[in-house]
mmCIF file of C-alpha atoms and ligand atoms in Angstrom:
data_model
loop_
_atom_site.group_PDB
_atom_site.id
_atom_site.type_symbol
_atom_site.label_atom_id
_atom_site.label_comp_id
_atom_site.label_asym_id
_atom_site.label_seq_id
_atom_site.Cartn_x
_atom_site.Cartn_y
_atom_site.Cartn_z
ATOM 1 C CA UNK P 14 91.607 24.791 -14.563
ATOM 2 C CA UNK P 15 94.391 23.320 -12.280
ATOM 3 C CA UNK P 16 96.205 19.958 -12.525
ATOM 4 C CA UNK P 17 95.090 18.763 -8.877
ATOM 5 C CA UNK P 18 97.537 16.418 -7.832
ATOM 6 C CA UNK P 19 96.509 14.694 -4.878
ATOM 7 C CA UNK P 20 99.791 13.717 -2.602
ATOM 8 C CA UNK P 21 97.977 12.891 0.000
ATOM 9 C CA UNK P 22 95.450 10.224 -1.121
ATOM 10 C CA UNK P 23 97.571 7.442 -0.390
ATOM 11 C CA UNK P 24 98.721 7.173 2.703
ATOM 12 C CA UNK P 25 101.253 4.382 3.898
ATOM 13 C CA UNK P 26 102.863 3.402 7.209
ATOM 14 C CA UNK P 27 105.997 2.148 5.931
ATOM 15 C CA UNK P 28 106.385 -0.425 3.932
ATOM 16 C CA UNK P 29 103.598 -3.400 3.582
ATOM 17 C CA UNK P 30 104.271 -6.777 3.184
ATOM 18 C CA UNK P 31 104.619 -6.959 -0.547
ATOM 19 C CA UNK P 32 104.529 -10.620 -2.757
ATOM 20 C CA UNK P 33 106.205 -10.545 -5.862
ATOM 21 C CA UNK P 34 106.580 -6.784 -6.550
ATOM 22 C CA UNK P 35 109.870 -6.054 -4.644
ATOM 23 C CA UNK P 36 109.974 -2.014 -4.382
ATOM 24 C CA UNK P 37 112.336 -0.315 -2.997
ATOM 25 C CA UNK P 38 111.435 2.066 -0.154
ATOM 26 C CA UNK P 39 112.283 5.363 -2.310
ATOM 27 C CA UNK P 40 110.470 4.090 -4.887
ATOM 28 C CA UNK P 41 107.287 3.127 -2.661
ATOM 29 C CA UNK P 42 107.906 6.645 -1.211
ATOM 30 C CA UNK P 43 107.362 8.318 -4.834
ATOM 31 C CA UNK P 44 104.224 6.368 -5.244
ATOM 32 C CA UNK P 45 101.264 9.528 -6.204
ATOM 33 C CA UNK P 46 97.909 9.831 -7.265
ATOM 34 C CA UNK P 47 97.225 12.449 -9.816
ATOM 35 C CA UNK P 48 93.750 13.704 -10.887
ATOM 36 C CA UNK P 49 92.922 14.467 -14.301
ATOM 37 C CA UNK P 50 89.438 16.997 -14.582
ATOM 38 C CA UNK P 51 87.221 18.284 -17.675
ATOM 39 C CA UNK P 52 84.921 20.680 -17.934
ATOM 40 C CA UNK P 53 81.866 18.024 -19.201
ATOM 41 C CA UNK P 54 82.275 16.009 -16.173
ATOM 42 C CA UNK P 55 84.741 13.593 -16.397
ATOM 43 C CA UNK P 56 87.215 12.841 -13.902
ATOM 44 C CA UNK P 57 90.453 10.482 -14.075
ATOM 45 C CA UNK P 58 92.687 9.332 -11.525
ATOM 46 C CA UNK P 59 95.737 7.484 -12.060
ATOM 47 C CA UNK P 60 98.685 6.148 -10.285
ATOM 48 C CA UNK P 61 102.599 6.106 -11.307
ATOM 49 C CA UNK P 62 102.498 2.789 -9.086
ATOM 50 C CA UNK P 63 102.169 0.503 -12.680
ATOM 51 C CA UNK P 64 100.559 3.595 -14.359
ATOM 52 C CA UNK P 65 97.593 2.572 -13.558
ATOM 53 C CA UNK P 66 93.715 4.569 -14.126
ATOM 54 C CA UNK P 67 92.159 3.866 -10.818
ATOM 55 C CA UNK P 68 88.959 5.130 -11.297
ATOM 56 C CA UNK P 69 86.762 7.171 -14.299
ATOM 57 C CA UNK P 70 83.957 9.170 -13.668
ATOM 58 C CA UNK P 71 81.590 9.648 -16.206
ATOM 59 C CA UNK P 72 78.042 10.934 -16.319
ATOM 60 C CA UNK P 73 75.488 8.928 -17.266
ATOM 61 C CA UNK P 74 72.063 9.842 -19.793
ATOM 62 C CA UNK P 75 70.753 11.948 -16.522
ATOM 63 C CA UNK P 76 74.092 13.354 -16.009
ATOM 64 C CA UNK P 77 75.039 11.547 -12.791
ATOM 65 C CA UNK P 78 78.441 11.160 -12.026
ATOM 66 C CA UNK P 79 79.401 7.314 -11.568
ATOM 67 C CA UNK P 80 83.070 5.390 -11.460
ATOM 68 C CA UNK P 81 83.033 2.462 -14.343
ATOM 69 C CA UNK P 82 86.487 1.741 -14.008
ATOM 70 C CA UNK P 83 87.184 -1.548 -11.332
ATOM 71 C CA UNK P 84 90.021 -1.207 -8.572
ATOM 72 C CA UNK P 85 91.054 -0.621 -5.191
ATOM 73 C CA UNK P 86 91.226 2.028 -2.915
ATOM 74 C CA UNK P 87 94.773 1.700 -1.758
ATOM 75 C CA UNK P 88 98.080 1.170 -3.292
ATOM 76 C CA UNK P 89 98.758 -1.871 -1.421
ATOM 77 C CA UNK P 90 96.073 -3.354 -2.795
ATOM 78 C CA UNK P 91 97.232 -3.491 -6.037
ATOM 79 C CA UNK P 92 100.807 -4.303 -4.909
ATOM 80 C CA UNK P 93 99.464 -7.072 -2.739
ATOM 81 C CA UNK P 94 96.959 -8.374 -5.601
ATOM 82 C CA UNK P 95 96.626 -12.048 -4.940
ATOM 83 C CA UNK P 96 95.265 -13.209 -8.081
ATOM 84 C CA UNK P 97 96.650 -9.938 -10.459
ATOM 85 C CA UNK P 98 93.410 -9.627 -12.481
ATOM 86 C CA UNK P 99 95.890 -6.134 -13.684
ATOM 87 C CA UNK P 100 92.703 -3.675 -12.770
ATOM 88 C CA UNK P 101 93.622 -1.057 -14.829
ATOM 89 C CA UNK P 102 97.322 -0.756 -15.508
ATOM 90 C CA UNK P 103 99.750 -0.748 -18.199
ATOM 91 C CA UNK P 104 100.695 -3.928 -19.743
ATOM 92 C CA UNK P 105 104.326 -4.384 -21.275
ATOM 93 C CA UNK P 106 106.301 -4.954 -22.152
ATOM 94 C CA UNK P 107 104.514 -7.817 -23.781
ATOM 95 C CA UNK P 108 100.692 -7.574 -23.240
ATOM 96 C CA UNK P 109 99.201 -10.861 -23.585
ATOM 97 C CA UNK P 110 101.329 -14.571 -24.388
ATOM 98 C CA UNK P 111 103.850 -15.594 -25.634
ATOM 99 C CA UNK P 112 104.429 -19.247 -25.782
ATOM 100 C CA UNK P 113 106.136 -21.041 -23.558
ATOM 101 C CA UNK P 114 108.124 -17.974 -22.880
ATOM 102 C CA UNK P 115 110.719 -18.109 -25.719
ATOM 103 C CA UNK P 116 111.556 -16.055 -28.452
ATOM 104 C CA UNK P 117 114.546 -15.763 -30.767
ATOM 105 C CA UNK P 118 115.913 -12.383 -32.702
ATOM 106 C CA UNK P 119 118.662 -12.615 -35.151
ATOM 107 C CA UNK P 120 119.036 -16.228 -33.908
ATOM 108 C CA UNK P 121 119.340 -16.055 -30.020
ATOM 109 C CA UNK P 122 117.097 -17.229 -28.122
ATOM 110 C CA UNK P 123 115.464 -15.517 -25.332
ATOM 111 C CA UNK P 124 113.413 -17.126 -21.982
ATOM 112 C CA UNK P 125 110.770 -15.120 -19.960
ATOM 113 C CA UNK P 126 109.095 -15.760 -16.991
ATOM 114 C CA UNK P 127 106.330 -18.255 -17.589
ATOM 115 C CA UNK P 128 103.673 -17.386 -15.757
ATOM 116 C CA UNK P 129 100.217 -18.701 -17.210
ATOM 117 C CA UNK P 130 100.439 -22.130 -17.326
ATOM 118 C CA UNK P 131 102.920 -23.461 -20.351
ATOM 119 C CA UNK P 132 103.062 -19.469 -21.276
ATOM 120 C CA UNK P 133 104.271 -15.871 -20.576
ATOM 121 C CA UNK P 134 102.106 -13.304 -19.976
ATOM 122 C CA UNK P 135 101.556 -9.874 -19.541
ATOM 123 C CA UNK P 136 105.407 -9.092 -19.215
ATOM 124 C CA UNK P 137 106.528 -11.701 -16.897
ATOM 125 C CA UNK P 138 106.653 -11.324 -12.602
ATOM 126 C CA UNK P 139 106.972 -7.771 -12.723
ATOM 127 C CA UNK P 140 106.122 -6.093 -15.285
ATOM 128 C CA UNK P 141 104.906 -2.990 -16.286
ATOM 129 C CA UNK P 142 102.025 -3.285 -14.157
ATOM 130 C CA UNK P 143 104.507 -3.713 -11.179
ATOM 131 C CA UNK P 144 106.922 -0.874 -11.288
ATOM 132 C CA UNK P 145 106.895 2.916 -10.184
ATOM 133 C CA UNK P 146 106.572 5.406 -13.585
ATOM 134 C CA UNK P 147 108.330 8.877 -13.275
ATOM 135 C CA UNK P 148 105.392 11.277 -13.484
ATOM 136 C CA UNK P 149 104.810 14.298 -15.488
ATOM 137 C CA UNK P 150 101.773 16.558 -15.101
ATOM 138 C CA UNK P 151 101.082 18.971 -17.982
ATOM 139 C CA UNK P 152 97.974 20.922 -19.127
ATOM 140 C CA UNK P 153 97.116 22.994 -22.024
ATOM 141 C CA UNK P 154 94.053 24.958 -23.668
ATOM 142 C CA UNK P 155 90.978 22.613 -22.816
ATOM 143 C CA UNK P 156 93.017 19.550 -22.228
ATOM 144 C CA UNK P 157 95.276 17.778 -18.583
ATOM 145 C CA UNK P 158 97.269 15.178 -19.038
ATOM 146 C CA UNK P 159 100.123 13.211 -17.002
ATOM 147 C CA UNK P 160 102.854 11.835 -18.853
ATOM 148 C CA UNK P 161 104.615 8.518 -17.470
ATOM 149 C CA UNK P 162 108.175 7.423 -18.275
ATOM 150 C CA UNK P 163 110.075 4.526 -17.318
ATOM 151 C CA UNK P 164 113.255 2.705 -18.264
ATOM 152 C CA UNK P 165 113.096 -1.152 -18.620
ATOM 153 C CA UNK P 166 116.604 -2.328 -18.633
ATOM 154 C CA UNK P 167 118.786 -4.417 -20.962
ATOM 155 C CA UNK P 168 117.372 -8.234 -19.965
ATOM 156 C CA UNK P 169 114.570 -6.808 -17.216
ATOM 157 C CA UNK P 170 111.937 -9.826 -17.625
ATOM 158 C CA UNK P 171 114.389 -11.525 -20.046
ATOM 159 C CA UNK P 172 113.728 -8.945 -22.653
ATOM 160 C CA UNK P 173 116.742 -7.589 -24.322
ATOM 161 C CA UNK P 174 117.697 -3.884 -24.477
ATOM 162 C CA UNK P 175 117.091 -0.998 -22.698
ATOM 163 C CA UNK P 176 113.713 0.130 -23.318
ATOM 164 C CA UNK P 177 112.637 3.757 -23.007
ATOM 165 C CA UNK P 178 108.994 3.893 -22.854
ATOM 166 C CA UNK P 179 106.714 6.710 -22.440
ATOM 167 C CA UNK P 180 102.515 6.228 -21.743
ATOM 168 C CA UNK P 181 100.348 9.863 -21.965
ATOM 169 C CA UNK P 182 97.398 10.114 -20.716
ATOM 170 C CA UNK P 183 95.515 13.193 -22.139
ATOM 171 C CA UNK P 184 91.492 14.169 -21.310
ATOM 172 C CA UNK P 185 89.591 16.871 -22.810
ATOM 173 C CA UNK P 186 86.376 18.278 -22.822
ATOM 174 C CA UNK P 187 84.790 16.286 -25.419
ATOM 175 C CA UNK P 188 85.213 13.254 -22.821
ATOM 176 C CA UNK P 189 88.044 11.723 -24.792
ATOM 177 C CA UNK P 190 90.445 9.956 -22.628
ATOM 178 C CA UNK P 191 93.994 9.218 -24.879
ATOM 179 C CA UNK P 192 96.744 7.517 -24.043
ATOM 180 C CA UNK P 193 99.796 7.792 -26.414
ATOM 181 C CA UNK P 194 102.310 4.858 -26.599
ATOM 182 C CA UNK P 195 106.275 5.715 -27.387
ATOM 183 C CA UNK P 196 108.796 3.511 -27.103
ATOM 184 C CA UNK P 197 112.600 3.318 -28.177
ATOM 185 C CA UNK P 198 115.500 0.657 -28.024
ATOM 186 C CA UNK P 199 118.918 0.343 -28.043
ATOM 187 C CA UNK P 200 118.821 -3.581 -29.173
ATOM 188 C CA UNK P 201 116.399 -5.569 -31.215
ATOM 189 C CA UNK P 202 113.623 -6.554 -28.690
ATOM 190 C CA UNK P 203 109.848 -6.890 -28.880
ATOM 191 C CA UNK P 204 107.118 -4.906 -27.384
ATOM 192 C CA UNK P 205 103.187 -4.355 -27.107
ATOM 193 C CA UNK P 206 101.658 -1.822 -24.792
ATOM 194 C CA UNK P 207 98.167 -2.218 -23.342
ATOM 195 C CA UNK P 208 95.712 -0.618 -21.341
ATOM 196 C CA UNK P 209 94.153 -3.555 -19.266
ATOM 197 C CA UNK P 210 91.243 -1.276 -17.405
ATOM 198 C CA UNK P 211 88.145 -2.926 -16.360
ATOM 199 C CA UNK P 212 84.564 -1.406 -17.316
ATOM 200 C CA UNK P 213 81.788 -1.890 -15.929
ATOM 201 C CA UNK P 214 79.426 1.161 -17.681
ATOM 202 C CA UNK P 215 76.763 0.466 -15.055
ATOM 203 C CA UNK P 216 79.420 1.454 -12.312
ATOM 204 C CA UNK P 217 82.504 -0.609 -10.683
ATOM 205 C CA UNK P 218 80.939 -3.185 -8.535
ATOM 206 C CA UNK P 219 77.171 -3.100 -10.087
ATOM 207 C CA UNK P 220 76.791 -6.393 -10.540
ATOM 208 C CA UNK P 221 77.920 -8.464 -14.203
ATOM 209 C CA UNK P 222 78.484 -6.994 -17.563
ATOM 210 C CA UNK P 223 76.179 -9.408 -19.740
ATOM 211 C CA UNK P 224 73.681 -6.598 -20.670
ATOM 212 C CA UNK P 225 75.974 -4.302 -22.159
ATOM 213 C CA UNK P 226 75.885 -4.196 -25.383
ATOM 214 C CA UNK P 227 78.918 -4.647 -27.858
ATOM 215 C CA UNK P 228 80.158 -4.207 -31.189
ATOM 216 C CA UNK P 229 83.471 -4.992 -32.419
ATOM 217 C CA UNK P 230 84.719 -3.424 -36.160
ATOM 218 C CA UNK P 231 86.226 -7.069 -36.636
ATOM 219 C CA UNK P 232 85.323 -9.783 -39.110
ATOM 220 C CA UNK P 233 87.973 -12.118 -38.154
ATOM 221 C CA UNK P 234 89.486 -13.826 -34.850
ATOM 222 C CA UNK P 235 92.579 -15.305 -33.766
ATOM 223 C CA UNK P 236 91.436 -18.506 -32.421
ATOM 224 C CA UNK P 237 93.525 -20.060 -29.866
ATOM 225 C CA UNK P 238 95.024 -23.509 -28.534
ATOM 226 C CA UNK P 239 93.499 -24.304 -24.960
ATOM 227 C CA UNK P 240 96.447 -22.160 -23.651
ATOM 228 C CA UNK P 241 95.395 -19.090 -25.230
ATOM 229 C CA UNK P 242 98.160 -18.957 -28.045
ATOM 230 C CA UNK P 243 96.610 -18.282 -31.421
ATOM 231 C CA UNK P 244 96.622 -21.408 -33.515
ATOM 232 C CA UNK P 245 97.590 -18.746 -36.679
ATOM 233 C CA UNK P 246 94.147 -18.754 -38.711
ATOM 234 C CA UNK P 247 92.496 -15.435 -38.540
ATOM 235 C CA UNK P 248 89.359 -17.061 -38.578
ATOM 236 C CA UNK P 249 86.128 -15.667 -39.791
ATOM 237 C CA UNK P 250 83.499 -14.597 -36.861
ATOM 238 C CA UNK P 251 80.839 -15.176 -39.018
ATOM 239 C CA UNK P 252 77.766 -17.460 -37.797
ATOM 240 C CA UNK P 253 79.865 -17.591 -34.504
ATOM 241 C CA UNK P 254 79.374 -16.112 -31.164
ATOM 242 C CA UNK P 255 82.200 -14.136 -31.572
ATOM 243 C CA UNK P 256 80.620 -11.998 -34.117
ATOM 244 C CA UNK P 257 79.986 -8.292 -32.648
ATOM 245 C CA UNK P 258 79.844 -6.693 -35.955
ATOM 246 C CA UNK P 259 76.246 -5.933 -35.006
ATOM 247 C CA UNK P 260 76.046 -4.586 -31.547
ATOM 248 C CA UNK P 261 74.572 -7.589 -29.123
ATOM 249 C CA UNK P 262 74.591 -7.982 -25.876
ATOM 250 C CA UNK P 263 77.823 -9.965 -24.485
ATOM 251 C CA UNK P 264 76.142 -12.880 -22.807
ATOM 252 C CA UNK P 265 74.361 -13.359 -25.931
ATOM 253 C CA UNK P 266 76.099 -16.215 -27.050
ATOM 254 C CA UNK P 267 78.512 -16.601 -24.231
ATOM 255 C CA UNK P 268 77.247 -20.031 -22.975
ATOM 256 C CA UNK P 269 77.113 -21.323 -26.374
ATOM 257 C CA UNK P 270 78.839 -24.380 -26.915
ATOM 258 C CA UNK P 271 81.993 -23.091 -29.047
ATOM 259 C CA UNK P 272 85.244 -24.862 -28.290
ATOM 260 C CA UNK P 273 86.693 -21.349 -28.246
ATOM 261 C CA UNK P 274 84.633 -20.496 -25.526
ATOM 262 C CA UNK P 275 85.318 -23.741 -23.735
ATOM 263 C CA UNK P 276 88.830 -22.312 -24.018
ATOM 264 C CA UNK P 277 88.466 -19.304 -23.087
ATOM 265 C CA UNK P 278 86.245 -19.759 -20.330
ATOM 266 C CA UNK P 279 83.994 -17.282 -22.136
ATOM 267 C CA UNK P 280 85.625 -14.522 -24.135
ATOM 268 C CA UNK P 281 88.821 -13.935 -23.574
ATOM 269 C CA UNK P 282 90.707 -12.892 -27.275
ATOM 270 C CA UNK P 283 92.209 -11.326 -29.858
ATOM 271 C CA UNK P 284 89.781 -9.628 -32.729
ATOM 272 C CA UNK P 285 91.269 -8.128 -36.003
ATOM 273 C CA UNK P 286 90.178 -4.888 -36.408
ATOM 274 C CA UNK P 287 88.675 -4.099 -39.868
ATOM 275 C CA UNK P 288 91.044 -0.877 -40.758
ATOM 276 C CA UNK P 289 90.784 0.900 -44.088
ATOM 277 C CA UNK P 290 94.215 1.515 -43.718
ATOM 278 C CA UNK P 291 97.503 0.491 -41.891
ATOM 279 C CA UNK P 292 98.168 3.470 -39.737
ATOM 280 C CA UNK P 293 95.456 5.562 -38.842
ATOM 281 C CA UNK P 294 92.975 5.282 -35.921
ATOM 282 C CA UNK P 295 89.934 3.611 -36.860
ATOM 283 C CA UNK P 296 87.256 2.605 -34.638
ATOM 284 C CA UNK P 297 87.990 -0.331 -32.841
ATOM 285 C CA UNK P 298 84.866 -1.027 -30.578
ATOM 286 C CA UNK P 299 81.150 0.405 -29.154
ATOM 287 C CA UNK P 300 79.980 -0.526 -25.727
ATOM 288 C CA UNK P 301 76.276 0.735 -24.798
ATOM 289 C CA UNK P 302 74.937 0.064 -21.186
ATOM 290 C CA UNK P 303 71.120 1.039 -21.540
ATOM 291 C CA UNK P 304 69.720 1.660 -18.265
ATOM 292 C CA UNK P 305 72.424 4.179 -17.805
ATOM 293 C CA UNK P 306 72.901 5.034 -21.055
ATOM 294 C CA UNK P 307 76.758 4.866 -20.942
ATOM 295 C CA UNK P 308 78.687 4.678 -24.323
ATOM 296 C CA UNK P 309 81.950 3.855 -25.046
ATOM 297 C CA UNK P 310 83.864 4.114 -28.077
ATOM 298 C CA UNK P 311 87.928 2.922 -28.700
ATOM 299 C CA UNK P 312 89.805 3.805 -31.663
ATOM 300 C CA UNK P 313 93.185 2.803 -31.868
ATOM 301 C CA UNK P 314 96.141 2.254 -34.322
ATOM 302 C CA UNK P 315 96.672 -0.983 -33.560
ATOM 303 C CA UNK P 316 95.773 -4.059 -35.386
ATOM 304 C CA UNK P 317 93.909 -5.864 -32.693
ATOM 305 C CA UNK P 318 91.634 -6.004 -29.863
ATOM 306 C CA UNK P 319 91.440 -8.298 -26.668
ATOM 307 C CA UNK P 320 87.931 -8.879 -25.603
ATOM 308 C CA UNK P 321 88.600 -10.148 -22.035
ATOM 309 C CA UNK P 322 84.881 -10.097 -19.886
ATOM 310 C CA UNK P 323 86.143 -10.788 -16.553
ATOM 311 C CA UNK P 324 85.441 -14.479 -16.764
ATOM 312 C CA UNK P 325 88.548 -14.910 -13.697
ATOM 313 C CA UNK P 326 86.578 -12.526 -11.228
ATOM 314 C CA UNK P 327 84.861 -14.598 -8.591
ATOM 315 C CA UNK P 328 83.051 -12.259 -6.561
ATOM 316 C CA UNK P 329 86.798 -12.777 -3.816
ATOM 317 C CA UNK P 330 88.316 -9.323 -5.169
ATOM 318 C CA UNK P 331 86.068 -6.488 -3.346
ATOM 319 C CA UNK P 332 86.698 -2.861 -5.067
ATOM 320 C CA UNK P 333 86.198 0.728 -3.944
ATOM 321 C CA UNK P 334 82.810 1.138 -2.771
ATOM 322 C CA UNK P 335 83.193 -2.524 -0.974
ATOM 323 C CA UNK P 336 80.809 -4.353 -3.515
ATOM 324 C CA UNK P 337 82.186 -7.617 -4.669
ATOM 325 C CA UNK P 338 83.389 -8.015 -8.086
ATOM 326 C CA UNK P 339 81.660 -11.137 -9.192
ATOM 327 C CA UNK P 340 82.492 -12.915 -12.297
ATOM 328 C CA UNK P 341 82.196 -11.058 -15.553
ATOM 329 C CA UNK P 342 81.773 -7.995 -13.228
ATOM 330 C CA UNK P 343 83.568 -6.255 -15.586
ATOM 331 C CA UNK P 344 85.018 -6.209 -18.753
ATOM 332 C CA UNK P 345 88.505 -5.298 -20.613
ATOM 333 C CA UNK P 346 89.362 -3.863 -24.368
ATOM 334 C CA UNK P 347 92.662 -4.415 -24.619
ATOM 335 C CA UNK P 348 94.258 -2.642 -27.887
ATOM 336 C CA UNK P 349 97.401 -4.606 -29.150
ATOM 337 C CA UNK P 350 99.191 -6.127 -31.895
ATOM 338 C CA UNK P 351 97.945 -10.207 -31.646
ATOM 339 C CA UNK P 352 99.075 -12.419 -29.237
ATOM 340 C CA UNK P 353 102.460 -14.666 -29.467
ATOM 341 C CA UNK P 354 103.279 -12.201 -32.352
ATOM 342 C CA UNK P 355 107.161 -12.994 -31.769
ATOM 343 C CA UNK P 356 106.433 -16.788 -32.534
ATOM 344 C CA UNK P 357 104.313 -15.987 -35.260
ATOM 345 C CA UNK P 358 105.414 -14.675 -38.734
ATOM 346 C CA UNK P 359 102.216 -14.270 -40.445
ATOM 347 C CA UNK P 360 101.016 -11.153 -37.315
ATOM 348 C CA UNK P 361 101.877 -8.558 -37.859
ATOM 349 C CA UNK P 362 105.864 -7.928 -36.509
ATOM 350 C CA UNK P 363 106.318 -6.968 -32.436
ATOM 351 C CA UNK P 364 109.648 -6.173 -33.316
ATOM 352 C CA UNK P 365 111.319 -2.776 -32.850
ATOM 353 C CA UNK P 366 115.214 -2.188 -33.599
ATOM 354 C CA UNK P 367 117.417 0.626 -32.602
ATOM 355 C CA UNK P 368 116.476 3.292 -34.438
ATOM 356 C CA UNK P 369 113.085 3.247 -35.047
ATOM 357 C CA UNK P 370 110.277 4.653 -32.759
ATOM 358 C CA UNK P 371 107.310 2.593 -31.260
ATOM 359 C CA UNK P 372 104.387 4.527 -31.727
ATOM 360 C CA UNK P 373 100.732 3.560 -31.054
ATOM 361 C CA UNK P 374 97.580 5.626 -29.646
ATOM 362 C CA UNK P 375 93.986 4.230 -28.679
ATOM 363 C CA UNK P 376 91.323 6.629 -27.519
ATOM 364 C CA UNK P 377 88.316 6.056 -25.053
ATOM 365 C CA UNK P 378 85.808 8.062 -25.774
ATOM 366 C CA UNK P 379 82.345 8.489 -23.443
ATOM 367 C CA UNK P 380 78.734 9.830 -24.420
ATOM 368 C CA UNK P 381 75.216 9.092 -23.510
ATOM 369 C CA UNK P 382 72.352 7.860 -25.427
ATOM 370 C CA UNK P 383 69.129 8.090 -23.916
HETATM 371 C C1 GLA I 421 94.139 -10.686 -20.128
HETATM 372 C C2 GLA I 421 94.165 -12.115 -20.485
HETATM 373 C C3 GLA I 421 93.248 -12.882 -19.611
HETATM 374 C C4 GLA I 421 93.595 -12.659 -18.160
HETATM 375 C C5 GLA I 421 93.551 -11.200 -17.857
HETATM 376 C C6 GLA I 421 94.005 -10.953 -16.445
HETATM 377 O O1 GLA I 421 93.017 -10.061 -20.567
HETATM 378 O O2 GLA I 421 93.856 -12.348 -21.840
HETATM 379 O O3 GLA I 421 93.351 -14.242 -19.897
HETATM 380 O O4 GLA I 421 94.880 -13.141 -17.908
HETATM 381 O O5 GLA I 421 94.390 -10.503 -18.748
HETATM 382 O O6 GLA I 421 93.338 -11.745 -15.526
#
């Protein structure tokens, strides 16, 4: 089985007019698709252009081949993004907020872009979403991967120290799509990776996600302020719509009249996975889409979960095959320590020093169920 690596998929006649995202020409120039291909019908396709999946193909319970993952067809369309819904990409090198954009380590104080309202997100104007990855294709017995480095320097974002980060992507035949996290410093900083792709298991662009069915291995929340910054409490889900622990369909309770979801403008947080142990992958969430049968299934070392279900999609953004994405068209499980962990001594610690290695793995695994 050969690594395809399609050069020629994107094709660009020199440089577009780009917004905030200001590449340099050899960088645009180094901007690939690559193709990753099992033997039980799965296909992947990613970009070093923010590392991010562009499409999945999965069969469904008749074994037809359909894309579930939202995006665009072109590069520029990402780059150009007007209201960066991140189809997709790799978030860093803080996913999620951080209030008002401030942190302090060993006393200094550090200022980020802010970005989302009062608050930073997603790693500030150009994150790790926004930059070209150094590519690395590599196969073995029953498995393709591409592995995707990049350097974010000393202060990049605000940020301090020069940040060596590495994102794998591995498939194999048993429809298992990883993506190992590594990361080391040279100075105290803080960091949490995420993948931010949109699902749709009924296909990108078929219409909203409300029927699918969820479960989330998570008794407790992070509730947040009306900006999205956890208050603290790890609040029980319990006798609230935000409790997946049984699989139920996400617009179950979605209308309900929860401050939370007045907040969130439906669901948009962090869960705390129910782990057995600190370290280990443990299954994080189920997603079942029955009239094509789809399942998903994420396991992941991290702590947490974002449950984001498209609730900013307004039916504007049009994807590959042309169909708008309407609100909740799709919907993100994003694996991650909690939000505003810097701010926050009672989450679990962001921070990584010199010295020690940043480590985290979630898988996405696909089946049927007829
Ligand atoms: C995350 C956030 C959402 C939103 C999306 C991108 O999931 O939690 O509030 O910003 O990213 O649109």
């Amino acid at each position: 089985m050969k690594l395809q690596i399609l050069f020629l998929m994107m094709i660009f006649l020199g440089v577009p007019q780009m917004s905030s995202a200001a590449i340099k020409t050899e960088d645009f120039d180094s901007i690939k698709l690559y193709t990753l291909k099992n033997n039980s019908g799965m296909t992947v396709k990613i970009t070093n252009y923010g590392a991010i999946i562009t499409s999945i193909i999965v069969p469904d319970k008749n074994g037809k081949a359909g894309d579930i993952a939202l995006g665009y067809n072109r590069v520029e369309d990402y780059i150009n993004a007007v209201d960066k819904p991140y189809f997709g990409a790799i978030v860093g090198r803080y996913g999620n907020r951080i209030a008002k954009g401030q942190f302090e380590i060993d006393g200094e104080t550090y200022s980020l872009a802010v970005n989302n309202g009062e608050n930073h997100l997603h790693g500030g104007t150009i994150g790790f979403d926004k930059v070209v990855w150094n590519a690395e294709p590599m196969e073995g017995n029953g498995w393709q991967a591409l592995k995707l480095t990049y350097l974010a320097k000393d202060m990049e974002e605000g940020y301090p120290g020069n940040l060596e980060v590495s994102v794998t992507y591995t498939l194999n035949n048993k429809n298992e799509l990883k993506v190992d996290y590594l990361a080391t410093t040279d100075k105290a900083t803080h960091i949490n990776l995420t993948q931010h792709t949109y699902f749709n298991l009924k296909g990108e662009g078929e219409g909203t996600i409300l029927d699918h069915e969820l479960m989330l291995n998570a008794s407790k929340y992070t509730p947040t302020d009306s900006g999205a910054i956890p208050t603290g409490e790890l609040a029980e889900v319990k006798e609230t719509p935000f409790d997946f622990t049984k699989a139920k369909t996400i617009g179950k309770e979605i209308d309900e009249d929860h401050q939370q979801l007045i907040y969130g403008l439906g669901y948009d947080h962090n869960w705390v996975i129910d782990r057995e142990d600190e370290e280990g992958l443990t299954l994080a969430a189920r997603v079942h889409e029955p009239t094509t049968g789809r399942v998903m299934e994420i396991e992941t070392t991290e702590p947490g979960i974002q449950f984001y279900c498209g609730n900013f999609l307004d039916g504007r953004l049009k994807g590959k095959s042309g169909k708008p994405y309407v609100k909740r068209g799709g919907f993100c499980l994003e694996t991650q320590h909690y939000p505003d962990s810097p701010n926050q001594p009672n989450f679990p610690s962001t921070l990584l020093k010199p010295g020690e290695e940043y480590e985290t793995t979630t898988v996405f695994r696909f089946s049927t169920k007829k």
